[in-house]
mmCIF file of C-alpha atoms in Angstrom:
data_model
loop_
_atom_site.group_PDB
_atom_site.id
_atom_site.type_symbol
_atom_site.label_atom_id
_atom_site.label_comp_id
_atom_site.label_asym_id
_atom_site.label_seq_id
_atom_site.Cartn_x
_atom_site.Cartn_y
_atom_site.Cartn_z
ATOM 1 C CA UNK I 1 86.531 94.167 69.505
ATOM 2 C CA UNK I 2 88.763 91.571 70.637
ATOM 3 C CA UNK I 3 89.888 89.761 67.744
ATOM 4 C CA UNK I 4 93.370 89.849 65.660
ATOM 5 C CA UNK I 5 92.916 90.050 61.734
ATOM 6 C CA UNK I 6 95.049 87.437 60.312
ATOM 7 C CA UNK I 7 96.036 87.226 57.044
ATOM 8 C CA UNK I 8 93.253 84.405 55.475
ATOM 9 C CA UNK I 9 95.738 82.758 53.187
ATOM 10 C CA UNK I 10 95.083 79.542 51.796
ATOM 11 C CA UNK I 11 98.062 76.897 52.153
ATOM 12 C CA UNK I 12 96.583 74.401 50.332
ATOM 13 C CA UNK I 13 97.265 75.619 46.449
ATOM 14 C CA UNK I 14 92.993 75.332 46.424
ATOM 15 C CA UNK I 15 92.589 71.283 47.305
ATOM 16 C CA UNK I 16 91.394 70.612 50.486
ATOM 17 C CA UNK I 17 90.621 67.370 52.394
ATOM 18 C CA UNK I 18 94.163 65.758 52.167
ATOM 19 C CA UNK I 19 97.464 65.017 54.201
ATOM 20 C CA UNK I 20 100.141 66.287 51.982
ATOM 21 C CA UNK I 21 102.440 68.897 51.553
ATOM 22 C CA UNK I 22 101.156 72.589 51.788
ATOM 23 C CA UNK I 23 100.303 74.107 48.401
ATOM 24 C CA UNK I 24 102.689 75.993 46.120
ATOM 25 C CA UNK I 25 102.223 79.149 47.784
ATOM 26 C CA UNK I 26 103.506 78.068 51.102
ATOM 27 C CA UNK I 27 106.671 78.739 52.630
ATOM 28 C CA UNK I 28 109.853 76.351 53.187
ATOM 29 C CA UNK I 29 109.549 77.313 57.019
ATOM 30 C CA UNK I 30 105.621 76.515 56.708
ATOM 31 C CA UNK I 31 106.444 73.234 54.845
ATOM 32 C CA UNK I 32 108.916 72.049 57.585
ATOM 33 C CA UNK I 33 106.609 72.998 60.464
ATOM 34 C CA UNK I 34 103.941 70.617 58.388
ATOM 35 C CA UNK I 35 106.364 68.216 58.159
ATOM 36 C CA UNK I 36 105.236 64.481 59.403
ATOM 37 C CA UNK I 37 108.850 64.716 61.291
ATOM 38 C CA UNK I 38 108.540 67.906 62.979
ATOM 39 C CA UNK I 39 104.715 67.278 64.431
ATOM 40 C CA UNK I 40 106.293 63.831 65.391
ATOM 41 C CA UNK I 41 109.283 65.463 67.471
ATOM 42 C CA UNK I 42 106.306 67.846 68.791
ATOM 43 C CA UNK I 43 104.126 65.583 69.863
ATOM 44 C CA UNK I 44 106.669 63.266 72.299
ATOM 45 C CA UNK I 45 107.885 67.233 73.422
ATOM 46 C CA UNK I 46 103.700 67.786 74.512
ATOM 47 C CA UNK I 47 104.138 64.377 75.996
ATOM 48 C CA UNK I 48 106.833 64.126 78.068
ATOM 49 C CA UNK I 49 106.151 63.529 81.583
ATOM 50 C CA UNK I 50 102.081 63.434 80.846
ATOM 51 C CA UNK I 51 101.696 60.426 79.162
ATOM 52 C CA UNK I 52 99.387 58.998 82.136
ATOM 53 C CA UNK I 53 97.227 61.554 81.807
ATOM 54 C CA UNK I 54 93.297 61.683 80.732
ATOM 55 C CA UNK I 55 94.220 64.395 77.285
ATOM 56 C CA UNK I 56 97.798 62.511 76.349
ATOM 57 C CA UNK I 57 96.449 59.185 76.492
ATOM 58 C CA UNK I 58 93.289 59.965 74.979
ATOM 59 C CA UNK I 59 95.679 61.435 71.634
ATOM 60 C CA UNK I 60 97.940 58.325 71.766
ATOM 61 C CA UNK I 61 95.096 55.877 71.538
ATOM 62 C CA UNK I 62 94.774 56.836 67.937
ATOM 63 C CA UNK I 63 98.054 58.504 67.944
ATOM 64 C CA UNK I 64 98.916 58.105 64.079
ATOM 65 C CA UNK I 65 95.142 58.929 62.995
ATOM 66 C CA UNK I 66 95.209 62.066 64.986
ATOM 67 C CA UNK I 67 98.612 63.317 64.235
ATOM 68 C CA UNK I 68 97.616 63.046 60.475
ATOM 69 C CA UNK I 69 94.163 65.081 61.376
ATOM 70 C CA UNK I 70 96.682 68.102 62.420
ATOM 71 C CA UNK I 71 99.154 67.725 59.580
ATOM 72 C CA UNK I 72 95.668 68.045 57.364
ATOM 73 C CA UNK I 73 93.980 71.081 58.745
ATOM 74 C CA UNK I 74 97.791 72.849 59.420
ATOM 75 C CA UNK I 75 97.933 71.904 55.198
ATOM 76 C CA UNK I 76 94.590 73.426 54.388
ATOM 77 C CA UNK I 77 94.988 76.003 56.226
ATOM 78 C CA UNK I 78 91.537 75.141 58.115
ATOM 79 C CA UNK I 79 93.218 74.557 61.798
ATOM 80 C CA UNK I 80 91.468 76.549 64.685
ATOM 81 C CA UNK I 81 92.546 76.465 68.356
ATOM 82 C CA UNK I 82 90.250 74.615 70.355
ATOM 83 C CA UNK I 83 88.906 76.260 73.889
ATOM 84 C CA UNK I 84 90.722 76.432 76.826
ATOM 85 C CA UNK I 85 90.351 74.257 80.688
ATOM 86 C CA UNK I 86 90.732 76.966 82.978
ATOM 87 C CA UNK I 87 91.650 76.127 86.714
ATOM 88 C CA UNK I 88 93.320 78.159 89.425
ATOM 89 C CA UNK I 89 96.376 77.287 91.955
ATOM 90 C CA UNK I 90 97.385 78.943 94.827
ATOM 91 C CA UNK I 91 101.126 78.601 94.962
ATOM 92 C CA UNK I 92 103.437 79.899 94.761
ATOM 93 C CA UNK I 93 100.639 82.771 93.993
ATOM 94 C CA UNK I 94 97.508 82.897 93.402
ATOM 95 C CA UNK I 95 97.017 82.524 89.357
ATOM 96 C CA UNK I 96 94.883 81.319 86.747
ATOM 97 C CA UNK I 97 96.104 78.426 84.698
ATOM 98 C CA UNK I 98 94.573 77.382 81.036
ATOM 99 C CA UNK I 99 95.181 73.984 79.491
ATOM 100 C CA UNK I 100 94.448 73.890 76.093
ATOM 101 C CA UNK I 101 93.483 70.474 73.912
ATOM 102 C CA UNK I 102 96.131 67.985 73.757
ATOM 103 C CA UNK I 103 96.266 68.659 70.007
ATOM 104 C CA UNK I 104 96.752 72.225 70.313
ATOM 105 C CA UNK I 105 99.612 71.700 72.626
ATOM 106 C CA UNK I 106 101.307 69.620 69.460
ATOM 107 C CA UNK I 107 100.637 72.793 67.310
ATOM 108 C CA UNK I 108 102.283 74.879 69.864
ATOM 109 C CA UNK I 109 105.558 72.264 70.230
ATOM 110 C CA UNK I 110 105.451 72.292 66.305
ATOM 111 C CA UNK I 111 105.677 76.158 65.517
ATOM 112 C CA UNK I 112 108.057 76.668 68.560
ATOM 113 C CA UNK I 113 110.560 74.112 66.571
ATOM 114 C CA UNK I 114 110.603 76.443 63.845
ATOM 115 C CA UNK I 115 110.794 79.612 64.924
ATOM 116 C CA UNK I 116 112.246 80.188 68.458
ATOM 117 C CA UNK I 117 115.914 79.439 66.957
ATOM 118 C CA UNK I 118 115.503 82.407 65.111
ATOM 119 C CA UNK I 119 114.762 84.088 68.322
ATOM 120 C CA UNK I 120 117.356 82.177 71.083
ATOM 121 C CA UNK I 121 120.041 83.946 68.693
ATOM 122 C CA UNK I 122 118.755 87.274 69.550
ATOM 123 C CA UNK I 123 118.191 86.701 73.310
ATOM 124 C CA UNK I 124 120.800 87.929 75.641
ATOM 125 C CA UNK I 125 122.770 85.546 77.312
ATOM 126 C CA UNK I 126 121.496 86.702 81.383
ATOM 127 C CA UNK I 127 117.422 86.546 80.062
ATOM 128 C CA UNK I 128 116.667 82.422 81.995
ATOM 129 C CA UNK I 129 113.752 81.988 81.601
ATOM 130 C CA UNK I 130 112.042 78.796 79.528
ATOM 131 C CA UNK I 131 115.579 78.543 77.841
ATOM 132 C CA UNK I 132 117.352 75.590 76.960
ATOM 133 C CA UNK I 133 120.424 75.239 79.802
ATOM 134 C CA UNK I 134 119.425 78.220 81.696
ATOM 135 C CA UNK I 135 116.145 78.204 84.683
ATOM 136 C CA UNK I 136 115.715 79.038 87.895
ATOM 137 C CA UNK I 137 118.757 77.809 90.148
ATOM 138 C CA UNK I 138 121.085 79.224 87.117
ATOM 139 C CA UNK I 139 119.101 82.601 87.814
ATOM 140 C CA UNK I 140 120.307 82.430 91.380
ATOM 141 C CA UNK I 141 123.678 81.241 90.672
ATOM 142 C CA UNK I 142 123.906 84.552 88.449
ATOM 143 C CA UNK I 143 122.885 87.040 91.193
ATOM 144 C CA UNK I 144 124.710 85.836 93.251
ATOM 145 C CA UNK I 145 127.583 86.634 91.424
ATOM 146 C CA UNK I 146 126.547 90.106 90.723
ATOM 147 C CA UNK I 147 125.861 90.617 94.557
ATOM 148 C CA UNK I 148 129.321 89.792 95.156
ATOM 149 C CA UNK I 149 130.707 92.116 92.622
ATOM 150 C CA UNK I 150 128.309 95.461 92.890
ATOM 151 C CA UNK I 151 127.480 97.268 96.197
ATOM 152 C CA UNK I 152 123.534 97.791 95.464
ATOM 153 C CA UNK I 153 120.771 96.588 93.459
ATOM 154 C CA UNK I 154 117.177 97.426 91.851
ATOM 155 C CA UNK I 155 115.228 94.835 91.823
ATOM 156 C CA UNK I 156 111.832 94.892 90.131
ATOM 157 C CA UNK I 157 108.863 92.879 88.822
ATOM 158 C CA UNK I 158 106.275 93.276 86.576
ATOM 159 C CA UNK I 159 102.184 93.999 87.345
ATOM 160 C CA UNK I 160 100.247 91.629 85.715
ATOM 161 C CA UNK I 161 102.817 90.618 83.495
ATOM 162 C CA UNK I 162 100.769 87.519 81.231
ATOM 163 C CA UNK I 163 97.629 89.654 81.717
ATOM 164 C CA UNK I 164 98.868 92.333 80.168
ATOM 165 C CA UNK I 165 100.708 91.816 77.269
ATOM 166 C CA UNK I 166 99.153 93.285 74.468
ATOM 167 C CA UNK I 167 98.661 91.673 71.060
ATOM 168 C CA UNK I 168 99.279 94.436 68.825
ATOM 169 C CA UNK I 169 102.537 95.159 69.695
ATOM 170 C CA UNK I 170 103.776 91.386 70.699
ATOM 171 C CA UNK I 171 102.332 90.652 67.266
ATOM 172 C CA UNK I 172 104.542 93.841 65.477
ATOM 173 C CA UNK I 173 107.719 92.287 67.843
ATOM 174 C CA UNK I 174 107.344 89.100 65.891
ATOM 175 C CA UNK I 175 107.002 90.080 62.399
ATOM 176 C CA UNK I 176 109.856 91.846 62.953
ATOM 177 C CA UNK I 177 111.631 88.036 62.837
ATOM 178 C CA UNK I 178 109.144 86.374 61.174
ATOM 179 C CA UNK I 179 108.370 87.258 57.778
ATOM 180 C CA UNK I 180 106.577 84.569 56.347
ATOM 181 C CA UNK I 181 102.889 85.353 55.921
ATOM 182 C CA UNK I 182 101.444 82.013 56.528
ATOM 183 C CA UNK I 183 103.503 81.892 59.911
ATOM 184 C CA UNK I 184 102.563 84.656 61.282
ATOM 185 C CA UNK I 185 98.819 83.744 60.208
ATOM 186 C CA UNK I 186 99.038 80.544 62.986
ATOM 187 C CA UNK I 187 100.331 82.972 65.349
ATOM 188 C CA UNK I 188 97.242 84.918 64.804
ATOM 189 C CA UNK I 189 95.252 81.919 65.454
ATOM 190 C CA UNK I 190 96.900 81.138 68.256
ATOM 191 C CA UNK I 191 96.814 84.856 69.899
ATOM 192 C CA UNK I 192 93.161 85.316 69.026
ATOM 193 C CA UNK I 193 92.083 82.408 71.077
ATOM 194 C CA UNK I 194 93.522 83.666 73.935
ATOM 195 C CA UNK I 195 92.526 86.962 73.685
ATOM 196 C CA UNK I 196 90.130 87.958 76.816
ATOM 197 C CA UNK I 197 91.034 84.997 78.819
ATOM 198 C CA UNK I 198 92.917 86.743 81.318
ATOM 199 C CA UNK I 199 90.778 90.009 81.162
ATOM 200 C CA UNK I 200 89.528 89.230 84.602
ATOM 201 C CA UNK I 201 92.761 89.330 85.889
ATOM 202 C CA UNK I 202 94.295 92.361 84.610
ATOM 203 C CA UNK I 203 93.514 96.431 86.178
ATOM 204 C CA UNK I 204 93.032 98.521 83.332
ATOM 205 C CA UNK I 205 96.052 100.944 82.986
ATOM 206 C CA UNK I 206 95.364 103.843 80.525
ATOM 207 C CA UNK I 207 99.031 104.800 79.448
ATOM 208 C CA UNK I 208 99.460 108.232 77.578
ATOM 209 C CA UNK I 209 97.551 108.848 74.391
ATOM 210 C CA UNK I 210 95.099 105.995 75.476
ATOM 211 C CA UNK I 211 91.300 107.016 74.967
ATOM 212 C CA UNK I 212 88.425 105.108 75.860
ATOM 213 C CA UNK I 213 88.593 102.128 73.596
ATOM 214 C CA UNK I 214 91.835 101.359 74.845
ATOM 215 C CA UNK I 215 89.810 99.532 77.552
ATOM 216 C CA UNK I 216 89.026 97.142 74.265
ATOM 217 C CA UNK I 217 92.676 96.171 72.896
ATOM 218 C CA UNK I 218 93.100 92.664 72.801
ATOM 219 C CA UNK I 219 95.506 91.572 75.687
ATOM 220 C CA UNK I 220 96.742 88.588 77.516
ATOM 221 C CA UNK I 221 98.713 85.552 76.806
ATOM 222 C CA UNK I 222 97.001 82.041 78.795
ATOM 223 C CA UNK I 223 99.067 80.819 81.499
ATOM 224 C CA UNK I 224 100.399 77.360 80.628
ATOM 225 C CA UNK I 225 100.869 77.467 76.859
ATOM 226 C CA UNK I 226 104.626 76.931 75.686
ATOM 227 C CA UNK I 227 103.699 79.556 73.249
ATOM 228 C CA UNK I 228 103.097 81.976 76.204
ATOM 229 C CA UNK I 229 106.205 81.050 78.310
ATOM 230 C CA UNK I 230 107.985 82.165 74.972
ATOM 231 C CA UNK I 231 106.165 84.835 73.275
ATOM 232 C CA UNK I 232 106.636 86.521 76.987
ATOM 233 C CA UNK I 233 110.269 86.598 76.476
ATOM 234 C CA UNK I 234 110.615 87.840 72.952
ATOM 235 C CA UNK I 235 107.898 90.436 74.252
ATOM 236 C CA UNK I 236 110.420 91.729 76.688
ATOM 237 C CA UNK I 237 113.458 91.314 74.690
ATOM 238 C CA UNK I 238 113.420 94.801 73.147
ATOM 239 C CA UNK I 239 112.940 96.075 76.418
ATOM 240 C CA UNK I 240 116.277 93.844 77.779
ATOM 241 C CA UNK I 241 118.287 95.526 74.904
ATOM 242 C CA UNK I 242 117.519 99.021 76.474
ATOM 243 C CA UNK I 243 118.616 97.947 79.596
ATOM 244 C CA UNK I 244 121.789 96.609 78.325
ATOM 245 C CA UNK I 245 122.661 98.849 75.207
ATOM 246 C CA UNK I 246 120.766 102.131 75.661
ATOM 247 C CA UNK I 247 121.427 102.301 79.499
ATOM 248 C CA UNK I 248 124.717 100.264 79.070
ATOM 249 C CA UNK I 249 123.841 97.909 82.576
ATOM 250 C CA UNK I 250 126.605 95.637 82.471
ATOM 251 C CA UNK I 251 125.039 93.759 85.444
ATOM 252 C CA UNK I 252 121.416 92.618 84.337
ATOM 253 C CA UNK I 253 119.439 89.806 84.375
ATOM 254 C CA UNK I 254 115.645 88.712 84.155
ATOM 255 C CA UNK I 255 113.313 85.779 84.674
ATOM 256 C CA UNK I 256 110.319 86.237 83.202
ATOM 257 C CA UNK I 257 108.536 89.194 84.613
ATOM 258 C CA UNK I 258 111.541 89.757 87.461
ATOM 259 C CA UNK I 259 114.468 91.424 86.893
ATOM 260 C CA UNK I 260 117.936 93.203 88.453
ATOM 261 C CA UNK I 261 119.955 95.828 88.029
ATOM 262 C CA UNK I 262 123.338 96.054 89.843
ATOM 263 C CA UNK I 263 125.935 99.363 89.916
ATOM 264 C CA UNK I 264 127.817 100.823 92.737
ATOM 265 C CA UNK I 265 125.909 103.858 92.503
ATOM 266 C CA UNK I 266 122.661 104.564 94.139
ATOM 267 C CA UNK I 267 122.030 107.314 92.150
ATOM 268 C CA UNK I 268 122.757 105.612 89.209
ATOM 269 C CA UNK I 269 120.262 102.877 89.673
ATOM 270 C CA UNK I 270 117.931 105.384 90.551
ATOM 271 C CA UNK I 271 118.014 107.327 87.475
ATOM 272 C CA UNK I 272 117.888 103.776 85.772
ATOM 273 C CA UNK I 273 114.276 102.668 87.944
ATOM 274 C CA UNK I 274 113.118 105.985 85.739
ATOM 275 C CA UNK I 275 114.247 105.568 82.867
ATOM 276 C CA UNK I 276 112.811 101.912 83.199
ATOM 277 C CA UNK I 277 109.526 102.539 84.418
ATOM 278 C CA UNK I 278 108.995 104.778 81.342
ATOM 279 C CA UNK I 279 110.488 102.170 78.373
ATOM 280 C CA UNK I 280 107.920 99.872 79.832
ATOM 281 C CA UNK I 281 105.128 102.087 79.507
ATOM 282 C CA UNK I 282 105.504 102.131 75.991
ATOM 283 C CA UNK I 283 104.871 97.938 76.521
ATOM 284 C CA UNK I 284 102.122 99.104 78.234
ATOM 285 C CA UNK I 285 103.346 97.290 81.479
ATOM 286 C CA UNK I 286 103.814 98.186 84.833
ATOM 287 C CA UNK I 287 105.938 97.294 87.680
ATOM 288 C CA UNK I 288 105.341 97.321 91.788
ATOM 289 C CA UNK I 289 107.005 100.820 92.017
ATOM 290 C CA UNK I 290 106.764 100.997 95.783
ATOM 291 C CA UNK I 291 108.286 97.700 96.039
ATOM 292 C CA UNK I 292 111.092 98.622 93.648
ATOM 293 C CA UNK I 293 113.832 99.833 95.931
ATOM 294 C CA UNK I 294 117.649 100.982 95.660
ATOM 295 C CA UNK I 295 118.552 98.263 98.347
ATOM 296 C CA UNK I 296 122.817 97.257 99.022
ATOM 297 C CA UNK I 297 123.205 94.094 97.878
ATOM 298 C CA UNK I 298 124.647 92.743 101.788
ATOM 299 C CA UNK I 299 120.791 92.754 103.199
ATOM 300 C CA UNK I 300 120.148 90.102 101.140
ATOM 301 C CA UNK I 301 118.360 90.060 97.298
ATOM 302 C CA UNK I 302 114.626 88.321 97.186
ATOM 303 C CA UNK I 303 114.747 86.249 94.421
ATOM 304 C CA UNK I 304 112.692 83.227 92.675
ATOM 305 C CA UNK I 305 111.796 82.164 96.316
ATOM 306 C CA UNK I 306 115.191 82.683 97.589
ATOM 307 C CA UNK I 307 116.986 85.214 99.981
ATOM 308 C CA UNK I 308 120.461 85.756 98.254
ATOM 309 C CA UNK I 309 123.177 87.271 99.726
ATOM 310 C CA UNK I 310 126.976 87.293 98.292
ATOM 311 C CA UNK I 311 128.378 84.408 100.439
ATOM 312 C CA UNK I 312 124.896 82.428 101.379
ATOM 313 C CA UNK I 313 121.606 81.840 100.492
ATOM 314 C CA UNK I 314 118.505 81.465 102.251
ATOM 315 C CA UNK I 315 115.146 79.934 101.415
ATOM 316 C CA UNK I 316 111.953 82.507 101.978
ATOM 317 C CA UNK I 317 109.777 81.741 104.971
ATOM 318 C CA UNK I 318 106.324 81.729 103.322
ATOM 319 C CA UNK I 319 108.205 79.194 101.062
ATOM 320 C CA UNK I 320 109.347 76.523 103.923
ATOM 321 C CA UNK I 321 105.613 77.012 105.588
ATOM 322 C CA UNK I 322 104.018 76.108 101.986
ATOM 323 C CA UNK I 323 106.305 73.184 101.680
ATOM 324 C CA UNK I 324 106.086 71.834 104.696
ATOM 325 C CA UNK I 325 102.059 71.996 104.656
ATOM 326 C CA UNK I 326 102.598 69.988 101.061
ATOM 327 C CA UNK I 327 104.748 67.179 102.679
ATOM 328 C CA UNK I 328 102.481 67.026 105.790
ATOM 329 C CA UNK I 329 99.873 66.505 103.342
ATOM 330 C CA UNK I 330 101.521 64.292 101.005
ATOM 331 C CA UNK I 331 102.562 61.697 104.040
ATOM 332 C CA UNK I 332 98.765 61.791 105.551
ATOM 333 C CA UNK I 333 97.980 60.653 102.177
ATOM 334 C CA UNK I 334 100.740 57.741 101.757
ATOM 335 C CA UNK I 335 100.040 56.566 105.184
ATOM 336 C CA UNK I 336 96.042 56.482 104.540
ATOM 337 C CA UNK I 337 96.648 54.883 101.537
ATOM 338 C CA UNK I 338 96.037 57.423 98.321
ATOM 339 C CA UNK I 339 99.105 57.854 96.949
ATOM 340 C CA UNK I 340 101.876 55.013 96.965
ATOM 341 C CA UNK I 341 105.649 55.296 98.815
ATOM 342 C CA UNK I 342 107.066 55.930 94.905
ATOM 343 C CA UNK I 343 104.883 59.431 94.636
ATOM 344 C CA UNK I 344 105.667 60.468 98.100
ATOM 345 C CA UNK I 345 109.491 59.838 97.890
ATOM 346 C CA UNK I 346 108.895 61.936 94.333
ATOM 347 C CA UNK I 347 107.145 64.664 96.486
ATOM 348 C CA UNK I 348 110.096 64.955 99.276
ATOM 349 C CA UNK I 349 112.558 64.281 96.314
ATOM 350 C CA UNK I 350 111.185 67.452 94.171
ATOM 351 C CA UNK I 351 111.557 70.197 97.394
ATOM 352 C CA UNK I 352 114.882 68.891 98.293
ATOM 353 C CA UNK I 353 116.694 68.685 94.665
ATOM 354 C CA UNK I 354 115.451 71.958 94.678
ATOM 355 C CA UNK I 355 116.618 73.697 98.365
ATOM 356 C CA UNK I 356 120.035 72.492 97.761
ATOM 357 C CA UNK I 357 120.932 75.497 96.083
ATOM 358 C CA UNK I 358 120.524 76.990 99.331
ATOM 359 C CA UNK I 359 121.975 76.473 102.520
ATOM 360 C CA UNK I 360 119.131 74.067 103.879
ATOM 361 C CA UNK I 361 120.564 71.349 105.901
ATOM 362 C CA UNK I 362 119.357 72.505 109.016
ATOM 363 C CA UNK I 363 116.385 73.433 107.450
ATOM 364 C CA UNK I 364 115.725 69.960 105.790
ATOM 365 C CA UNK I 365 116.472 68.308 109.348
ATOM 366 C CA UNK I 366 113.939 71.009 110.992
ATOM 367 C CA UNK I 367 111.031 70.519 108.448
ATOM 368 C CA UNK I 368 111.857 66.440 108.374
ATOM 369 C CA UNK I 369 112.071 66.306 111.850
ATOM 370 C CA UNK I 370 108.402 67.907 112.543
ATOM 371 C CA UNK I 371 107.189 65.324 109.700
ATOM 372 C CA UNK I 372 108.187 62.169 111.351
ATOM 373 C CA UNK I 373 111.326 61.848 108.581
ATOM 374 C CA UNK I 374 114.230 61.078 109.666
ATOM 375 C CA UNK I 375 117.481 62.421 108.375
ATOM 376 C CA UNK I 376 120.829 60.647 107.289
ATOM 377 C CA UNK I 377 123.154 61.992 105.364
ATOM 378 C CA UNK I 378 122.294 62.094 101.530
ATOM 379 C CA UNK I 379 123.816 59.934 98.815
ATOM 380 C CA UNK I 380 123.891 60.133 95.117
ATOM 381 C CA UNK I 381 120.938 57.835 94.855
ATOM 382 C CA UNK I 382 117.966 59.062 97.013
ATOM 383 C CA UNK I 383 117.005 62.008 98.967
ATOM 384 C CA UNK I 384 118.583 61.491 102.325
ATOM 385 C CA UNK I 385 115.300 60.739 104.395
ATOM 386 C CA UNK I 386 113.531 57.679 105.604
ATOM 387 C CA UNK I 387 110.154 57.163 107.037
ATOM 388 C CA UNK I 388 110.143 57.036 111.300
#
């Protein structure tokens, strides 16, 4: 049951086996997707930061041959995604990660390079996840700006967001901006490859009008795919439009499945909560209703690992405990010779670079003293620590 019916179009113009351009029936967008220049750029993006890993190194060992094979499969319409490799992470919370084969990651980047600009023009400015020039820290900055201007906040997050994304609804949303049948056929193949991957993570929810067959609806986007991150924004774009245009909320922002609405009226925020619960149900999504409360902004807003007050920011306590444990393990590994000083240095600098967006000088001093690091005033060249 968990399948998506693709268009079944053959883009080869009846010719198979070559790596030339798509046939005469292919769209202009699909021509650009299959172009060598696009695939080459996509490969570079897929390998960025991963060239020391086996999958990327193996692909680059026979780089030209493998990229030509991808081009041939896309051109002939014979491309099919390979199997995922699954593993679980515990931080920041327990999640099942699904890693696609490296060749598929190249295709994901090639596809997104063609279709992402179309959607980027439609997205609201205050959607901050997986977008150029956005990110966690800018989302924190924006939330604090709203907290300084409004008295109350309604903060919410979606229950099991990636496992809950319904393929039929997503496909319909994408088709509204992707008119080309051949590009949509490729979207179908990628969507179908992730059907059922997160079934064990999804608590079945029945919505008004559902029958027992609703349990068979294909759903779930593999966490770890570039396309999953991008399609998550596409899926929630109609919800963003609902909040900003129909509810006319002037202070709203979202980062993946976390979002916040601001107002000077508690009554207005409670009414908005009822409306957004109803609207999310149309997308077959739910929020953690008991945790979604209207609160004064002066109390501090939990947001993306920080607690944001109108005038200052703190790091969440459980984030501090997790970072302390991780840095302690890295320090032990360095002293035992399992990692280099450069690797230890990168771990420490990465953590410092993140928490510097909070009022955290005292926190850093406390954590580093406990790990037998000695603090010194930071410079542009380092993270401000040395081993004692």
